[in-house]
mmCIF file of C-alpha atoms in Angstrom:
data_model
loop_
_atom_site.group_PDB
_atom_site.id
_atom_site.type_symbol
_atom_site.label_atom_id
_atom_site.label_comp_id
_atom_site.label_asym_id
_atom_site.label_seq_id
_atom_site.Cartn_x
_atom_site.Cartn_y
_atom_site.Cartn_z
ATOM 1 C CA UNK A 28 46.429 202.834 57.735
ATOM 2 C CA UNK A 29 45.580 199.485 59.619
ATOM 3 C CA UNK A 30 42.419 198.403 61.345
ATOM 4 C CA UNK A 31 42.399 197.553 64.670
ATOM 5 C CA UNK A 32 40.395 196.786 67.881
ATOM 6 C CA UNK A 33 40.703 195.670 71.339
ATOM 7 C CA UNK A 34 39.092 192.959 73.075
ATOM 8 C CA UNK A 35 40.309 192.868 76.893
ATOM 9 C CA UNK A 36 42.825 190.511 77.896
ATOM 10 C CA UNK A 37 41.010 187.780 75.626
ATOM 11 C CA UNK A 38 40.789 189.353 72.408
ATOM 12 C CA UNK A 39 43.197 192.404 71.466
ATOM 13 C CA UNK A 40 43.977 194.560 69.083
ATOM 14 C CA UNK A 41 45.118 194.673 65.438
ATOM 15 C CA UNK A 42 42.580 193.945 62.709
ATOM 16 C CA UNK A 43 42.593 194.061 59.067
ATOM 17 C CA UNK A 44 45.640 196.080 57.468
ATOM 18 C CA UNK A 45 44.520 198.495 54.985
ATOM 19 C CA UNK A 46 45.697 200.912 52.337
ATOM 20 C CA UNK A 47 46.514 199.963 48.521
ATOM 21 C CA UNK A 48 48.039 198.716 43.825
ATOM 22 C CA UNK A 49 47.611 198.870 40.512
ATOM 23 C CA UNK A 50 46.245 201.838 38.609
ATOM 24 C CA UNK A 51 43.509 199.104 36.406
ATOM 25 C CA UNK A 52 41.682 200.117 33.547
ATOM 26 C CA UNK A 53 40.666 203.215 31.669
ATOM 27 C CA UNK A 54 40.047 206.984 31.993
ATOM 28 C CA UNK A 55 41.910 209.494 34.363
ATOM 29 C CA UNK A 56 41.979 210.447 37.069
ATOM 30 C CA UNK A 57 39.853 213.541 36.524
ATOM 31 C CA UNK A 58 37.301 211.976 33.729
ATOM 32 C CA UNK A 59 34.166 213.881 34.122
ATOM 33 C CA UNK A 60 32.137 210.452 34.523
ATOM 34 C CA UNK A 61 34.211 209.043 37.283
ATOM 35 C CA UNK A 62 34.040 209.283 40.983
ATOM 36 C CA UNK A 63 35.680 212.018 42.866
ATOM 37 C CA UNK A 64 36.622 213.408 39.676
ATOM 38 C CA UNK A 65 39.713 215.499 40.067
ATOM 39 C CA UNK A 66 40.625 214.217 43.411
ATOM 40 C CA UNK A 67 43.780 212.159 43.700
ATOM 41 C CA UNK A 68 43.714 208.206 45.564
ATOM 42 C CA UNK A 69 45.299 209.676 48.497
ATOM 43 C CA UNK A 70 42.860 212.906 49.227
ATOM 44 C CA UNK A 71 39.644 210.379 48.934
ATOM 45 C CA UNK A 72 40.956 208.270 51.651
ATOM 46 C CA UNK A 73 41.863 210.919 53.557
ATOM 47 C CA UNK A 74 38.132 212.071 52.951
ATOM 48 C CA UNK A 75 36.820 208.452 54.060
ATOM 49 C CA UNK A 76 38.922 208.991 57.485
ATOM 50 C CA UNK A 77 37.445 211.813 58.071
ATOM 51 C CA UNK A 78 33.825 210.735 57.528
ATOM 52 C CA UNK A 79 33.831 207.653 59.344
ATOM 53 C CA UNK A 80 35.370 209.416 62.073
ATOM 54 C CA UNK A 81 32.166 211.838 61.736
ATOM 55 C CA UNK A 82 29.856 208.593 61.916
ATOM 56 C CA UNK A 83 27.468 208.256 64.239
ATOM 57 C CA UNK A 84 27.499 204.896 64.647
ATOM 58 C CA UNK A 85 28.314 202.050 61.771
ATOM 59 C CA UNK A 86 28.778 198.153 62.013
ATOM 60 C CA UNK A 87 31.963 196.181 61.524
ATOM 61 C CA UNK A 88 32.566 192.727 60.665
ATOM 62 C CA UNK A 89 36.020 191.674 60.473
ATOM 63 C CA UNK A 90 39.491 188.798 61.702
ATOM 64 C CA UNK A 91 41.457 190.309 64.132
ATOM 65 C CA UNK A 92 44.646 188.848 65.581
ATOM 66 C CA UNK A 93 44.830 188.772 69.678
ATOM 67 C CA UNK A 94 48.094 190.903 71.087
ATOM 68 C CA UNK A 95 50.836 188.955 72.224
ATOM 69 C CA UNK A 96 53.280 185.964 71.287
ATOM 70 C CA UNK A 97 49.983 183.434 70.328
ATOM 71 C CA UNK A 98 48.461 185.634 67.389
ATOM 72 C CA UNK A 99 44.820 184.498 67.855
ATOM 73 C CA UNK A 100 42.654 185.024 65.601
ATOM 74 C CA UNK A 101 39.216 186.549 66.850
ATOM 75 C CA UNK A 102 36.648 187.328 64.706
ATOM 76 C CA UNK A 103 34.434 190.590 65.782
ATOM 77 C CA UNK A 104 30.900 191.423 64.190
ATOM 78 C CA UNK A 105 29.651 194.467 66.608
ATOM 79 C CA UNK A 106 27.340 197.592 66.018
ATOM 80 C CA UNK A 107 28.861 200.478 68.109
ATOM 81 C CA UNK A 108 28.226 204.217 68.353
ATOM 82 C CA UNK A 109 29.881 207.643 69.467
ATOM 83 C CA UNK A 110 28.720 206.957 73.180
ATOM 84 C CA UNK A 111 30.570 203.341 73.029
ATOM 85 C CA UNK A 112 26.714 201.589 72.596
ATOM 86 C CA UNK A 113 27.403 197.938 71.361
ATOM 87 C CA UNK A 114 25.976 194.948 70.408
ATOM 88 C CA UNK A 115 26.936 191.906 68.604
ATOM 89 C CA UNK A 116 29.487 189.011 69.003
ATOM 90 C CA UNK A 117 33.275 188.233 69.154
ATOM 91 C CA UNK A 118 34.447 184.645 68.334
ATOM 92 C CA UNK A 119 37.907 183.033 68.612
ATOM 93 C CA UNK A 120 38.935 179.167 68.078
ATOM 94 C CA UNK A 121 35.584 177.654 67.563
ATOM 95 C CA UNK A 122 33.842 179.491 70.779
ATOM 96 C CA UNK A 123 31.582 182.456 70.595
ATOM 97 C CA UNK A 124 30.539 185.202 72.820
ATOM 98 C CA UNK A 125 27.650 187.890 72.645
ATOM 99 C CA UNK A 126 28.225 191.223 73.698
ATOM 100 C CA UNK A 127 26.328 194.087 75.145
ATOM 101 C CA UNK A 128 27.509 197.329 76.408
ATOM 102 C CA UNK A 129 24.973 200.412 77.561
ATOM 103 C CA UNK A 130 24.821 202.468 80.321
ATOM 104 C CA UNK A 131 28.697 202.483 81.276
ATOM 105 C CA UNK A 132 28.477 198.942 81.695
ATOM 106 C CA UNK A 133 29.618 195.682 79.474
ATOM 107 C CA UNK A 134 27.828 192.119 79.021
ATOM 108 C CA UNK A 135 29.603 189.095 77.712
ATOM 109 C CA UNK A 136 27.940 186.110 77.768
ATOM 110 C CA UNK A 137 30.010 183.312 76.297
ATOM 111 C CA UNK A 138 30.044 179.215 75.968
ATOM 112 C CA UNK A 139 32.254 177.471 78.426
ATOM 113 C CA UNK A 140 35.163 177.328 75.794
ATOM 114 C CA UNK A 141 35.743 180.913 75.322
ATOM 115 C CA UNK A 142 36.007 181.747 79.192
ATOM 116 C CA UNK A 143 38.763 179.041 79.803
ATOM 117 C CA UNK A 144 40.595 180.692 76.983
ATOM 118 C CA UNK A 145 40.083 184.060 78.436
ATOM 119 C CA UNK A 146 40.549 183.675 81.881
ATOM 120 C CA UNK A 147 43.072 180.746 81.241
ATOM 121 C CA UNK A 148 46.195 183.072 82.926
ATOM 122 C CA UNK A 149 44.101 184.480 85.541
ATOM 123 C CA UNK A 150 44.965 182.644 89.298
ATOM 124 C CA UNK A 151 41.762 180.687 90.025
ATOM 125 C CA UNK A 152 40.321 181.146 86.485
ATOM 126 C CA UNK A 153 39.049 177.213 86.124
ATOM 127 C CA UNK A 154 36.987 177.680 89.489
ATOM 128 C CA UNK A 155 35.050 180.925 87.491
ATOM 129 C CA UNK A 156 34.658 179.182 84.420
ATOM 130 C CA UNK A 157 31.420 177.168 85.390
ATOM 131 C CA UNK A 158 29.628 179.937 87.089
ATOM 132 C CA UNK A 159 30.071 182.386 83.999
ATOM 133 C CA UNK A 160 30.011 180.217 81.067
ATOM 134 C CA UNK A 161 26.407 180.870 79.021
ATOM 135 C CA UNK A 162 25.688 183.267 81.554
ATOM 136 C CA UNK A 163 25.826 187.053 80.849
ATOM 137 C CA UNK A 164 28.925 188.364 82.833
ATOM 138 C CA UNK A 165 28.968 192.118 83.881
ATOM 139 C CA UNK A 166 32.114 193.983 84.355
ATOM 140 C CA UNK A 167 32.416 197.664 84.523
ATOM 141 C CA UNK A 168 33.397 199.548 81.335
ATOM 142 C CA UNK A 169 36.521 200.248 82.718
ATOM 143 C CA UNK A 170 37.722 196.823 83.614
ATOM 144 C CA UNK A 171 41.083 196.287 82.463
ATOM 145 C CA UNK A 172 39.749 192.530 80.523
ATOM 146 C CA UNK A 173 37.015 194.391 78.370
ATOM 147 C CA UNK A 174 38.503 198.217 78.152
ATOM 148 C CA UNK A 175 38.436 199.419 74.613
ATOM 149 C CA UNK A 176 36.006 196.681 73.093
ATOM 150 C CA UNK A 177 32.909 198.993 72.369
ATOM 151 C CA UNK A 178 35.255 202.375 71.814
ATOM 152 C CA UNK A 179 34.204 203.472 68.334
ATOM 153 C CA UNK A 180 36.182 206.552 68.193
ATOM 154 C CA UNK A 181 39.773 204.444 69.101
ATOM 155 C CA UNK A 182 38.598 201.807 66.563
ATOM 156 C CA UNK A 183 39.118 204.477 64.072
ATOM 157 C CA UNK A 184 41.787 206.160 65.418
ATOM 158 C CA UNK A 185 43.626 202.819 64.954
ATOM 159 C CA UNK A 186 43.002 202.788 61.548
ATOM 160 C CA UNK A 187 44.965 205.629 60.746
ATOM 161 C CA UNK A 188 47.829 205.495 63.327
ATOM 162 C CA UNK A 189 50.406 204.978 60.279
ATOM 163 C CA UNK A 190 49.580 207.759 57.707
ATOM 164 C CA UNK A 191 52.248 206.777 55.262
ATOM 165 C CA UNK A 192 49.813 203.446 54.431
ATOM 166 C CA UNK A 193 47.545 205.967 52.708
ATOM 167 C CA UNK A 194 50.705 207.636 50.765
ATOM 168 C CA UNK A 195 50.432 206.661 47.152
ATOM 169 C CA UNK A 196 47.286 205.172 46.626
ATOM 170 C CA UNK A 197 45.639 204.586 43.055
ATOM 171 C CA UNK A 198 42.432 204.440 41.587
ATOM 172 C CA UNK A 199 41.381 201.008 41.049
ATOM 173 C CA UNK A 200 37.791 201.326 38.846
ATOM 174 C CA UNK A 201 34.974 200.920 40.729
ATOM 175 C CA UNK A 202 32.514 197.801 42.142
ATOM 176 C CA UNK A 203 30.427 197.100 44.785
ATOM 177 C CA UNK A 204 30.141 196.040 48.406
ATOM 178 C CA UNK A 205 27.197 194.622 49.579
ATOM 179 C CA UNK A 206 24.952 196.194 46.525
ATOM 180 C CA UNK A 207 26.510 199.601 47.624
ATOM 181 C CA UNK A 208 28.791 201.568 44.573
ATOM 182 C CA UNK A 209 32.513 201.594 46.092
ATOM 183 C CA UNK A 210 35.483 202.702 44.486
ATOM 184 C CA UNK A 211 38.811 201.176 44.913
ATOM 185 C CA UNK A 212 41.947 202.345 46.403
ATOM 186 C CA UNK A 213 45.227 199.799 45.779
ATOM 187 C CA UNK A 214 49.042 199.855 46.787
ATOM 188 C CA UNK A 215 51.807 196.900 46.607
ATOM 189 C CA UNK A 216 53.250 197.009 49.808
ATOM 190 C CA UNK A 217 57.312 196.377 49.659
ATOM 191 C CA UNK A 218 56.794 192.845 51.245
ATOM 192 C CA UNK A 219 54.489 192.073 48.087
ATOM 193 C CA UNK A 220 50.870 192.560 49.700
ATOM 194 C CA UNK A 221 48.297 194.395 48.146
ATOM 195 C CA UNK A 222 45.909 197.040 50.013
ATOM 196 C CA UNK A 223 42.880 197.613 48.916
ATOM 197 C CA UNK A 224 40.377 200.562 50.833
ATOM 198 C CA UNK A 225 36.759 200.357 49.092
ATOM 199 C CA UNK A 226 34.820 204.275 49.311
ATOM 200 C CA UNK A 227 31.218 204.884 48.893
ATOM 201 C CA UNK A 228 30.960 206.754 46.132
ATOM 202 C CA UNK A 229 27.051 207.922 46.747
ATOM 203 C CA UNK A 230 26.137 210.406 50.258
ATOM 204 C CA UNK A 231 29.558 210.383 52.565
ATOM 205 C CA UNK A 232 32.516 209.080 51.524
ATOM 206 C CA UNK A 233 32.036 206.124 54.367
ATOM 207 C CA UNK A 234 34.887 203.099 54.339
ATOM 208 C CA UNK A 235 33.032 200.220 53.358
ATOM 209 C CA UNK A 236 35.518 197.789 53.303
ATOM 210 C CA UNK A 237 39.330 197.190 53.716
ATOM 211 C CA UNK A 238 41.396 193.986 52.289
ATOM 212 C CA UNK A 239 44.694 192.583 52.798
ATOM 213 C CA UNK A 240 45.844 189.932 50.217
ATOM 214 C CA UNK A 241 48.742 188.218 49.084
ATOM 215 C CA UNK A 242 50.711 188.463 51.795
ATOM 216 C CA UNK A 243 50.720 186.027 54.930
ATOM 217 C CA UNK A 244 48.032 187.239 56.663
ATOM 218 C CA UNK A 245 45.205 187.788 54.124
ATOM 219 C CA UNK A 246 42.361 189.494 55.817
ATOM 220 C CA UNK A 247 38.892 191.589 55.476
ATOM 221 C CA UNK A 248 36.928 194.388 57.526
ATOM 222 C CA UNK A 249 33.782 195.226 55.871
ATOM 223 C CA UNK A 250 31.629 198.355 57.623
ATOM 224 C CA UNK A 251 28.032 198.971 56.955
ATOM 225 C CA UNK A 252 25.059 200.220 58.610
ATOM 226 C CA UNK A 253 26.351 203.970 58.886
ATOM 227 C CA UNK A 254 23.969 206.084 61.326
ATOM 228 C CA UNK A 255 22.273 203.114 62.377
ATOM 229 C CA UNK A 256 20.879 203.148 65.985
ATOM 230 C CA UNK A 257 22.432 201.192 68.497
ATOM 231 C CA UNK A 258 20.107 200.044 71.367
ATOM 232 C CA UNK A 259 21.354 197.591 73.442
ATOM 233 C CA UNK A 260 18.968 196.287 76.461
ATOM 234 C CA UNK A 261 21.056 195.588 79.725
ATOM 235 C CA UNK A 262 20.366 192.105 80.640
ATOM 236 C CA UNK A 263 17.483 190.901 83.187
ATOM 237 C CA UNK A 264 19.298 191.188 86.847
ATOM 238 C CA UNK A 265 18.314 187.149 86.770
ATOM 239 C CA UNK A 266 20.517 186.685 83.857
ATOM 240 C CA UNK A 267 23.638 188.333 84.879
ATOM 241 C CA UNK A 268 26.895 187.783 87.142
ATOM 242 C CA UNK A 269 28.870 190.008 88.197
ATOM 243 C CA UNK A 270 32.454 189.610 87.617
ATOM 244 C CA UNK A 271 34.126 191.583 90.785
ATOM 245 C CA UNK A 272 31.474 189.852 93.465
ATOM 246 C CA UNK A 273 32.117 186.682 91.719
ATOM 247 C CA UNK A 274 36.373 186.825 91.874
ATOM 248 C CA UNK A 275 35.555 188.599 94.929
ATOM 249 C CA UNK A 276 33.895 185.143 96.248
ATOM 250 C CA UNK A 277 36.367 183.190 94.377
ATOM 251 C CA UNK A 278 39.386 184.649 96.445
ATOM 252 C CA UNK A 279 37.759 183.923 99.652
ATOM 253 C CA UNK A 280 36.909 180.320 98.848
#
């Protein structure tokens, strides 16, 4: 069970791995008191698939590594929804760029660093760079750079695309994530990692957040804001470029 996303071209797939050790402290399994009494490790996260599938919308905040030979590491902090409504901001390598999508249609505006690192391999990239950078760029939400970035439903989807992560799961106590009651979900992995899946334990069994330590690539995804509205405004026509008319322009020049 590994968390993932996709970010275009620039910024692809792969977040967070998830799943889970150690059997800590006291009580059974099926103590009275306890959370999800008489359920085992395994059936909760199934459960927490399954509801955060079901969500309407929630928030995530998380590293995730680019595709490909470089391994980039992007950092993603978006709001998105069941129609693929999304707001917030993806950063990679020191730049940063804001992100809208509504109405079928996506907005990145980003500093002049992040668009020479995302349309470094494109043939006349460096002439685009200056008319897009700070600038909100549209591109249609089927544009093979930006496909996938605001797709709720395949960011989950991704996070369960190996079923045998959540095989043999244990109970971990309980804690909290950002002042909400979570209980914890560990494995060792074989290559000495250990998987940790956090569970609201109060209303739905939402995934609140998902750790990967002691291994090479440490790394956290924490999700919040569950049912939350997402209401992105389409930039001003002013404020925006489009993206075909401009390499459209740039090919002719």
């Amino acid at each position: 069970m590994r968390v993932g996303t996709r970010v275009g071209r620039a910024v692809t797939t792969a977040v967070a791995g998830v799943a889970l050790a150690a059997l800590a402290g006291c009580g059974s399994d099926d103590g009275d008191d306890e959370p999800f009494a008489g359920k085992s490790a395994d059936d909760i996260a199934a459960d927490a698939i399954q509801a955060t599938k079901q969500a309407d919308s929630l928030h995530m905040k998380g590293t995730v590594r680019q595709a490909g030979a470089s391994g980039t590491k992007v950092t993603v902090d978006l709001s998105v929804d069941q129609e693929k409504n999304c707001e917030g901001t993806i950063s990679t390598g020191g730049s940063q760029a804001d992100v809208r999508h509504t109405n079928a249609t996506l907005y990145l505006r980003g500093d002049e660093e992040y668009w020479r690192h995302a349309l470094k391999s494109q043939p006349g990239g460096d002439k685009v760079v200056p008319k897009v950078a700070d600038k909100w760029v549209k591109a249609p939400a089927d544009d093979s750079m930006t496909q996938g970035l605001c797709d709720k439903q395949g960011l989950v989807a991704s996070m369960d695309e190996d079923k045998s992560e959540r095989k043999g799961l244990k109970k971990d106590g309980t804690t909290t994530v950002d002042g909400a009651e979570a209980i914890k979900l560990t494995k060792k992995t074989s290559g000495g990692e250990t998987l940790t899946l956090y569970v609201a334990t109060e209303g739905k069994p939402y995934i609140l957040r998902t750790t990967t330590s002691g291994g090479e690539e440490p790394n956290t995804a924490t999700f919040s804001d569950y049912g939350k509205p997402v209401r992105p405004q389409a930039p001003g026509s002013g404020e925006t470029v489009d993206l075909k008319e401009l390499a459209a322009s740039g090919q002719k020049a």
